[in-house]
Amino acid sequence: MNITVNGDNMTLPDQATVAALIGRLGLDRGKVAVERNLEIVPRSTFDSVALAEGDRIEVVHFIGGGEAGAAGDDPLVIAGRSFNSRLLVGTGKYKDFEETRDAIAASGAEIVTVAVRRVNLATPGAPMLVDYLDPKVYTFLPNTAGCYTAEDAIRTLRLAREAGGWNLVKLEVLGNVKTLYPNMPETLRAAEILVKDGFEVMVYCADDPIAAKRLEEIGCCAIMPLAAPIGSGLGVQNPVNIRLIIEEAKVPVLVDAGVGTASDAAVAMELGCDAVLMNTAIAEAKHPILMARAMKAAIEAGRLAYRAGRMPRKLYADPSSPLAGLI
């Protein structure tokens, strides 16, 4: 019989099973998810599900795009889980998996975003992200990078849940290729369906306080307004709106996208953000591991400054030394 696997034609014996297909491709069944004719095939049924003429199969895994230890006196709490680090990092754009691993270790991050992509059938034995980042050490956050419709985002996250078993996910539905701004009507529609489907949704959104509040009302467990366009490195462009979102939110607010350097991360934290998510700022630095260390320090410093409360701004000078008793 003839079937299509990840867009390529393939011939298999009649009544071959999904397990037989995975074996023929040389893949580890524990590291992939399979979709047959737009329906997810549970891993527990690989041995019993027979393929048929004309089937369209998608085989996906996680690419660069756990349990956290006991948190200290100021934990980040998302969907009931506590984390020590308030820095979340992406896993894309690094030169290789070794650099990905070393930079993330230097950042101190406990949550890493991962994209869901087709397995490359030409190199079934090639290293995978999970060979370098242990999902028992890091919390994987599957995202919907590259999705432009609610349907594509929902389908992607359902596959991600099948591949790794994680309900905590990052939703992003983009509007166009040039700006990568979120398409808010599609984002809202996808969020509502995913929450009803049992997902814990962290959601990338516009820096719009009204839309952000609606996402919280739908049931999203974290709101993630952009600081600036994805990958731009421009820093926080609209601090007033970010602050308004924080003041109204009863769930964590994370700046997502647009951070370029350590001072940008500190600004976001000083505004009162609960955390910052970044990728390009570290991965495209001249020295990614050094930048990862800088971002770790900036997040910690910004959080401490926010908790301490900055001094009031004044129009005129105010001497530090007392004038009484001046010689």
Short mmCIF file of C-alpha atoms in Angstrom, two decimals:
data_model
loop_
_atom_site.label_atom_id
_atom_site.label_comp_id
_atom_site.label_asym_id
_atom_site.label_seq_id
_atom_site.Cartn_x
_atom_site.Cartn_y
_atom_site.Cartn_z
CA MET A 1 0.00 0.00 0.00
CA ASN A 2 1.03 3.62 -0.56
CA ILE A 3 0.89 6.22 2.21
CA THR A 4 2.28 9.71 2.76
CA VAL A 5 4.67 10.30 5.67
CA ASN A 6 5.66 13.88 6.51
CA GLY A 7 4.82 14.87 2.96
CA ASP A 8 6.78 12.06 1.26
CA ASN A 9 5.33 9.02 -0.48
CA MET A 10 6.15 5.62 1.05
CA THR A 11 5.24 2.03 0.21
CA LEU A 12 4.52 -0.42 3.04
CA PRO A 13 3.21 -3.99 3.25
CA ASP A 14 -0.57 -4.24 3.48
CA GLN A 15 -1.93 -3.82 7.03
CA ALA A 16 1.39 -2.57 8.40
CA THR A 17 0.95 -0.99 11.83
CA VAL A 18 2.07 2.36 13.13
CA ALA A 19 4.68 0.54 15.22
CA ALA A 20 6.04 -1.13 12.07
CA LEU A 21 6.29 2.26 10.37
CA ILE A 22 8.17 3.77 13.32
CA GLY A 23 10.53 0.79 13.32
CA ARG A 24 11.14 1.09 9.59
CA LEU A 25 11.95 4.77 10.00
CA GLY A 26 14.49 3.90 12.70
CA LEU A 27 12.85 6.17 15.28
CA ASP A 28 12.51 5.87 19.03
CA ARG A 29 8.77 5.58 19.66
CA GLY A 30 9.22 7.22 23.04
CA LYS A 31 10.46 10.46 21.45
CA VAL A 32 7.85 11.08 18.75
CA ALA A 33 4.13 11.67 18.26
CA VAL A 34 2.12 10.35 15.34
CA GLU A 35 -0.91 11.80 13.61
CA ARG A 36 -2.95 9.73 11.14
CA ASN A 37 -5.33 11.60 8.85
CA LEU A 38 -5.40 14.57 11.29
CA GLU A 39 -6.15 12.30 14.27
CA ILE A 40 -3.53 11.66 16.96
CA VAL A 41 -2.53 8.03 17.41
CA PRO A 42 -1.95 7.34 21.14
CA ARG A 43 1.48 5.82 21.73
CA SER A 44 -0.13 2.91 23.57
CA THR A 45 -1.94 1.87 20.37
CA PHE A 46 1.02 1.95 17.95
CA ASP A 47 1.13 -1.85 17.84
CA SER A 48 -2.56 -2.29 17.10
CA VAL A 49 -3.37 0.56 14.69
CA ALA A 50 -3.14 -0.75 11.12
CA LEU A 51 -2.37 1.66 8.29
CA ALA A 52 -4.42 1.76 5.09
CA GLU A 53 -3.96 2.82 1.48
CA GLY A 54 -3.78 6.61 1.15
CA ASP A 55 -3.20 7.36 4.83
CA ARG A 56 -1.50 10.67 5.56
CA ILE A 57 0.90 10.35 8.48
CA GLU A 58 2.74 13.05 10.40
CA VAL A 59 5.59 12.11 12.73
CA VAL A 60 6.84 14.97 14.90
CA HIS A 61 9.26 15.63 17.74
CA PHE A 62 10.56 18.57 19.76
CA ILE A 63 13.27 20.82 18.38
CA GLY A 64 15.03 23.98 19.61
CA GLY A 65 12.60 26.95 19.20
CA GLY A 66 11.15 18.37 34.69
CA GLU A 67 10.56 19.15 37.77
CA ALA A 68 11.79 22.31 39.43
CA GLY A 69 13.68 22.20 42.68
CA ALA A 70 12.27 23.63 45.87
CA ALA A 71 11.70 27.35 45.37
CA GLY A 72 13.07 29.98 47.72
CA ASP A 73 11.23 32.79 49.50
CA ASP A 74 10.14 34.43 46.22
CA PRO A 75 9.10 31.65 43.84
CA LEU A 76 7.57 32.06 40.40
CA VAL A 77 4.29 30.14 40.51
CA ILE A 78 2.64 29.13 37.24
CA ALA A 79 -0.36 26.79 37.15
CA GLY A 80 0.39 25.73 40.72
CA ARG A 81 4.05 24.87 40.05
CA SER A 82 6.91 26.72 41.75
CA PHE A 83 10.16 27.69 40.08
CA ASN A 84 13.30 29.35 41.40
CA SER A 85 14.22 31.09 38.14
CA ARG A 86 12.19 33.92 36.63
CA LEU A 87 14.02 33.60 33.33
CA LEU A 88 12.45 31.40 30.66
CA VAL A 89 14.46 30.70 27.54
CA GLY A 90 13.93 29.40 24.04
CA THR A 91 16.00 26.65 22.47
CA GLY A 92 16.28 27.86 18.86
CA LYS A 93 18.93 29.74 16.85
CA TYR A 94 21.99 28.29 18.60
CA LYS A 95 24.84 26.96 16.45
CA ASP A 96 24.43 23.43 17.81
CA PHE A 97 22.88 21.42 20.62
CA GLU A 98 26.04 21.70 22.75
CA GLU A 99 25.80 25.50 22.77
CA THR A 100 22.07 25.25 23.49
CA ARG A 101 22.76 23.06 26.52
CA ASP A 102 25.59 25.22 27.87
CA ALA A 103 23.78 28.54 27.44
CA ILE A 104 20.63 27.30 29.12
CA ALA A 105 22.67 25.92 32.00
CA ALA A 106 24.38 29.31 32.38
CA SER A 107 21.03 31.11 32.36
CA GLY A 108 19.72 29.15 35.33
CA ALA A 109 16.38 28.75 33.53
CA GLU A 110 14.11 25.90 34.55
CA ILE A 111 11.48 26.33 31.81
CA VAL A 112 12.51 26.05 28.15
CA THR A 113 10.30 26.51 25.12
CA VAL A 114 10.41 23.88 22.40
CA ALA A 115 8.91 23.84 18.91
CA VAL A 116 7.06 20.88 17.43
CA ARG A 117 8.31 19.92 13.97
CA ARG A 118 8.28 16.97 11.61
CA VAL A 119 10.95 14.35 12.13
CA ASN A 120 13.53 14.43 9.33
CA LEU A 121 13.02 10.99 7.80
CA ALA A 122 16.32 11.21 5.90
CA THR A 123 18.31 11.17 9.17
CA PRO A 124 16.25 9.13 11.65
CA GLY A 125 19.21 8.53 13.98
CA ALA A 126 20.22 12.19 14.20
CA PRO A 127 20.52 13.72 17.69
CA MET A 128 17.39 15.30 19.14
CA LEU A 129 16.96 18.13 21.60
CA VAL A 130 15.93 15.70 24.35
CA ASP A 131 19.37 14.09 24.06
CA TYR A 132 20.89 17.33 25.38
CA LEU A 133 18.15 18.78 27.60
CA ASP A 134 16.66 16.27 29.99
CA PRO A 135 12.88 16.78 30.39
CA LYS A 136 13.28 15.40 33.91
CA VAL A 137 15.53 18.36 34.73
CA TYR A 138 13.86 21.10 32.67
CA THR A 139 10.18 21.84 32.23
CA PHE A 140 9.55 21.71 28.49
CA LEU A 141 7.07 24.32 27.29
CA PRO A 142 5.81 23.28 23.84
CA ASN A 143 4.86 26.31 21.76
CA THR A 144 3.03 27.02 18.52
CA ALA A 145 5.72 29.09 16.80
CA GLY A 146 4.90 29.48 13.13
CA CYS A 147 1.14 28.99 13.49
CA TYR A 148 -1.13 31.56 11.83
CA THR A 149 -4.54 30.05 12.59
CA ALA A 150 -6.26 28.79 15.71
CA GLU A 151 -6.72 25.38 14.09
CA ASP A 152 -3.00 24.94 13.40
CA ALA A 153 -2.09 25.99 16.94
CA ILE A 154 -4.60 23.60 18.52
CA ARG A 155 -3.46 20.70 16.33
CA THR A 156 0.19 21.39 17.16
CA LEU A 157 -0.36 21.43 20.91
CA ARG A 158 -2.42 18.27 20.87
CA LEU A 159 0.47 16.55 19.10
CA ALA A 160 2.87 18.03 21.65
CA ARG A 161 0.83 16.61 24.51
CA GLU A 162 0.90 13.20 22.87
CA ALA A 163 4.67 13.37 22.30
CA GLY A 164 5.62 14.46 25.80
CA GLY A 165 2.58 14.33 28.02
CA TRP A 166 2.79 17.99 29.06
CA ASN A 167 -0.33 20.09 29.58
CA LEU A 168 1.57 23.32 30.28
CA VAL A 169 1.98 24.99 26.87
CA LYS A 170 2.70 28.30 25.21
CA LEU A 171 0.13 29.51 22.70
CA GLU A 172 1.03 31.98 20.00
CA VAL A 173 -0.99 32.65 16.85
CA LEU A 174 0.77 35.08 14.54
CA GLY A 175 -0.77 37.74 12.32
CA ASN A 176 1.75 38.13 9.52
CA VAL A 177 5.31 37.23 8.59
CA LYS A 178 6.71 40.79 8.66
CA THR A 179 5.79 41.79 12.22
CA LEU A 180 5.07 38.42 13.89
CA TYR A 181 2.53 40.32 15.97
CA PRO A 182 -0.16 38.14 17.55
CA ASN A 183 -3.46 37.69 15.76
CA MET A 184 -5.65 38.38 18.77
CA PRO A 185 -9.03 37.12 17.45
CA GLU A 186 -7.41 33.78 16.53
CA THR A 187 -5.45 33.72 19.80
CA LEU A 188 -8.61 34.21 21.86
CA ARG A 189 -10.44 31.51 19.91
CA ALA A 190 -7.59 29.01 20.29
CA ALA A 191 -7.15 29.80 24.00
CA GLU A 192 -10.81 29.09 24.74
CA ILE A 193 -10.70 25.69 23.02
CA LEU A 194 -7.38 24.67 24.58
CA VAL A 195 -8.46 25.60 28.12
CA LYS A 196 -11.63 23.54 27.69
CA ASP A 197 -9.44 20.69 26.41
CA GLY A 198 -7.50 20.60 29.70
CA PHE A 199 -4.39 22.55 28.69
CA GLU A 200 -2.67 25.02 31.01
CA VAL A 201 -2.16 27.87 28.58
CA MET A 202 0.54 30.51 28.76
CA VAL A 203 -0.34 32.93 25.97
CA TYR A 204 1.68 35.34 23.82
CA CYS A 205 -0.41 38.44 23.20
CA ALA A 206 -0.45 42.10 22.25
CA ASP A 207 0.33 44.70 24.92
CA ASP A 208 -3.40 45.44 25.14
CA PRO A 209 -4.82 45.48 28.69
CA ILE A 210 -8.36 44.66 27.52
CA ALA A 211 -7.31 41.63 25.45
CA ALA A 212 -4.97 40.48 28.20
CA LYS A 213 -7.78 40.55 30.76
CA ARG A 214 -10.06 38.60 28.42
CA LEU A 215 -7.41 35.87 28.08
CA GLU A 216 -7.21 35.64 31.86
CA GLU A 217 -11.00 35.38 32.08
CA ILE A 218 -10.95 32.52 29.55
CA GLY A 219 -8.66 30.65 31.95
CA CYS A 220 -5.10 31.17 30.69
CA CYS A 221 -2.59 30.56 33.48
CA ALA A 222 -0.10 33.26 32.38
CA ILE A 223 -0.31 36.33 30.16
CA MET A 224 2.71 37.12 27.96
CA PRO A 225 2.56 40.50 26.21
CA LEU A 226 5.34 41.32 23.78
CA ALA A 227 7.89 43.98 24.70
CA ALA A 228 8.69 44.55 21.01
CA PRO A 229 8.50 42.47 17.81
CA ILE A 230 9.91 38.94 18.09
CA GLY A 231 13.66 38.88 17.53
CA SER A 232 13.94 42.68 17.26
CA GLY A 233 15.96 43.34 20.41
CA LEU A 234 14.27 46.73 20.84
CA GLY A 235 13.42 46.31 24.51
CA VAL A 236 10.19 47.36 26.25
CA GLN A 237 8.49 49.77 23.85
CA ASN A 238 5.26 50.37 25.77
CA PRO A 239 5.93 50.29 29.51
CA VAL A 240 2.65 52.06 30.31
CA ASN A 241 0.53 49.27 28.83
CA ILE A 242 2.69 46.55 30.34
CA ARG A 243 2.22 48.17 33.74
CA LEU A 244 -1.56 48.38 33.22
CA ILE A 245 -1.70 44.67 32.34
CA ILE A 246 0.27 43.82 35.50
CA GLU A 247 -2.00 45.95 37.71
CA GLU A 248 -5.15 44.19 36.46
CA ALA A 249 -3.84 40.63 36.29
CA LYS A 250 -4.41 37.92 38.88
CA VAL A 251 -2.14 35.48 37.04
CA PRO A 252 1.58 35.83 36.25
CA VAL A 253 2.54 38.37 33.58
CA LEU A 254 5.69 37.66 31.57
CA VAL A 255 7.27 39.86 28.94
CA ASP A 256 7.73 37.70 25.86
CA ALA A 257 9.69 38.85 22.79
CA GLY A 258 11.76 41.91 22.03
CA VAL A 259 14.39 41.82 24.80
CA GLY A 260 17.85 42.62 23.42
CA THR A 261 20.21 42.90 26.35
CA ALA A 262 20.42 42.65 30.11
CA SER A 263 19.13 46.16 30.81
CA ASP A 264 15.94 45.37 28.84
CA ALA A 265 15.31 42.35 31.08
CA ALA A 266 15.90 44.44 34.20
CA VAL A 267 13.45 47.12 32.98
CA ALA A 268 10.75 44.49 32.46
CA MET A 269 11.28 43.08 35.94
CA GLU A 270 11.33 46.54 37.55
CA LEU A 271 7.93 47.21 35.98
CA GLY A 272 6.63 44.30 38.03
CA CYS A 273 6.66 41.49 35.48
CA ASP A 274 6.75 38.07 37.09
CA ALA A 275 9.28 36.75 34.58
CA VAL A 276 10.78 37.27 31.13
CA LEU A 277 10.95 34.85 28.21
CA MET A 278 13.68 35.30 25.61
CA ASN A 279 15.61 33.42 22.94
CA THR A 280 17.29 35.61 20.31
CA ALA A 281 18.87 37.95 22.85
CA ILE A 282 20.97 35.06 24.13
CA ALA A 283 21.33 32.86 21.06
CA GLU A 284 22.42 35.68 18.72
CA ALA A 285 24.77 37.41 21.15
CA LYS A 286 28.45 37.30 20.18
CA HIS A 287 29.04 35.14 23.26
CA PRO A 288 25.75 33.37 24.10
CA ILE A 289 26.94 31.77 27.32
CA LEU A 290 28.21 35.09 28.71
CA MET A 291 24.93 36.75 27.72
CA ALA A 292 22.99 33.97 29.43
CA ARG A 293 24.88 34.73 32.64
CA ALA A 294 24.16 38.46 32.19
CA MET A 295 20.45 37.81 31.70
CA LYS A 296 20.32 35.66 34.83
CA ALA A 297 21.86 38.48 36.86
CA ALA A 298 19.60 41.12 35.27
CA ILE A 299 16.43 39.19 36.05
CA GLU A 300 17.51 38.74 39.66
CA ALA A 301 18.53 42.40 40.03
CA GLY A 302 15.34 43.69 38.44
CA ARG A 303 13.18 41.54 40.68
CA LEU A 304 15.03 42.67 43.82
CA ALA A 305 14.70 46.33 42.75
CA TYR A 306 10.96 45.90 42.21
CA ARG A 307 10.51 44.29 45.62
CA ALA A 308 12.64 46.97 47.28
CA GLY A 309 10.67 49.85 45.74
CA ARG A 310 12.59 52.57 43.97
CA MET A 311 13.09 56.04 45.42
CA PRO A 312 10.68 58.73 44.21
CA ARG A 313 11.75 60.83 41.24
CA LYS A 314 12.45 64.46 42.18
CA LEU A 315 12.72 67.63 40.17
CA TYR A 316 15.61 69.09 42.18
CA ALA A 317 18.66 67.82 44.03
CA ASP A 318 18.33 66.44 47.55
CA PRO A 319 21.66 66.17 49.44
CA SER A 320 22.52 62.88 51.07
CA SER A 321 24.55 64.44 53.88
CA PRO A 322 22.71 66.48 56.58
CA LEU A 323 23.31 70.23 56.53
CA ALA A 324 23.02 70.61 60.32
CA GLY A 325 26.40 71.02 62.00
CA LEU A 326 28.10 72.09 58.77
CA ILE A 327 31.55 73.62 59.43
#
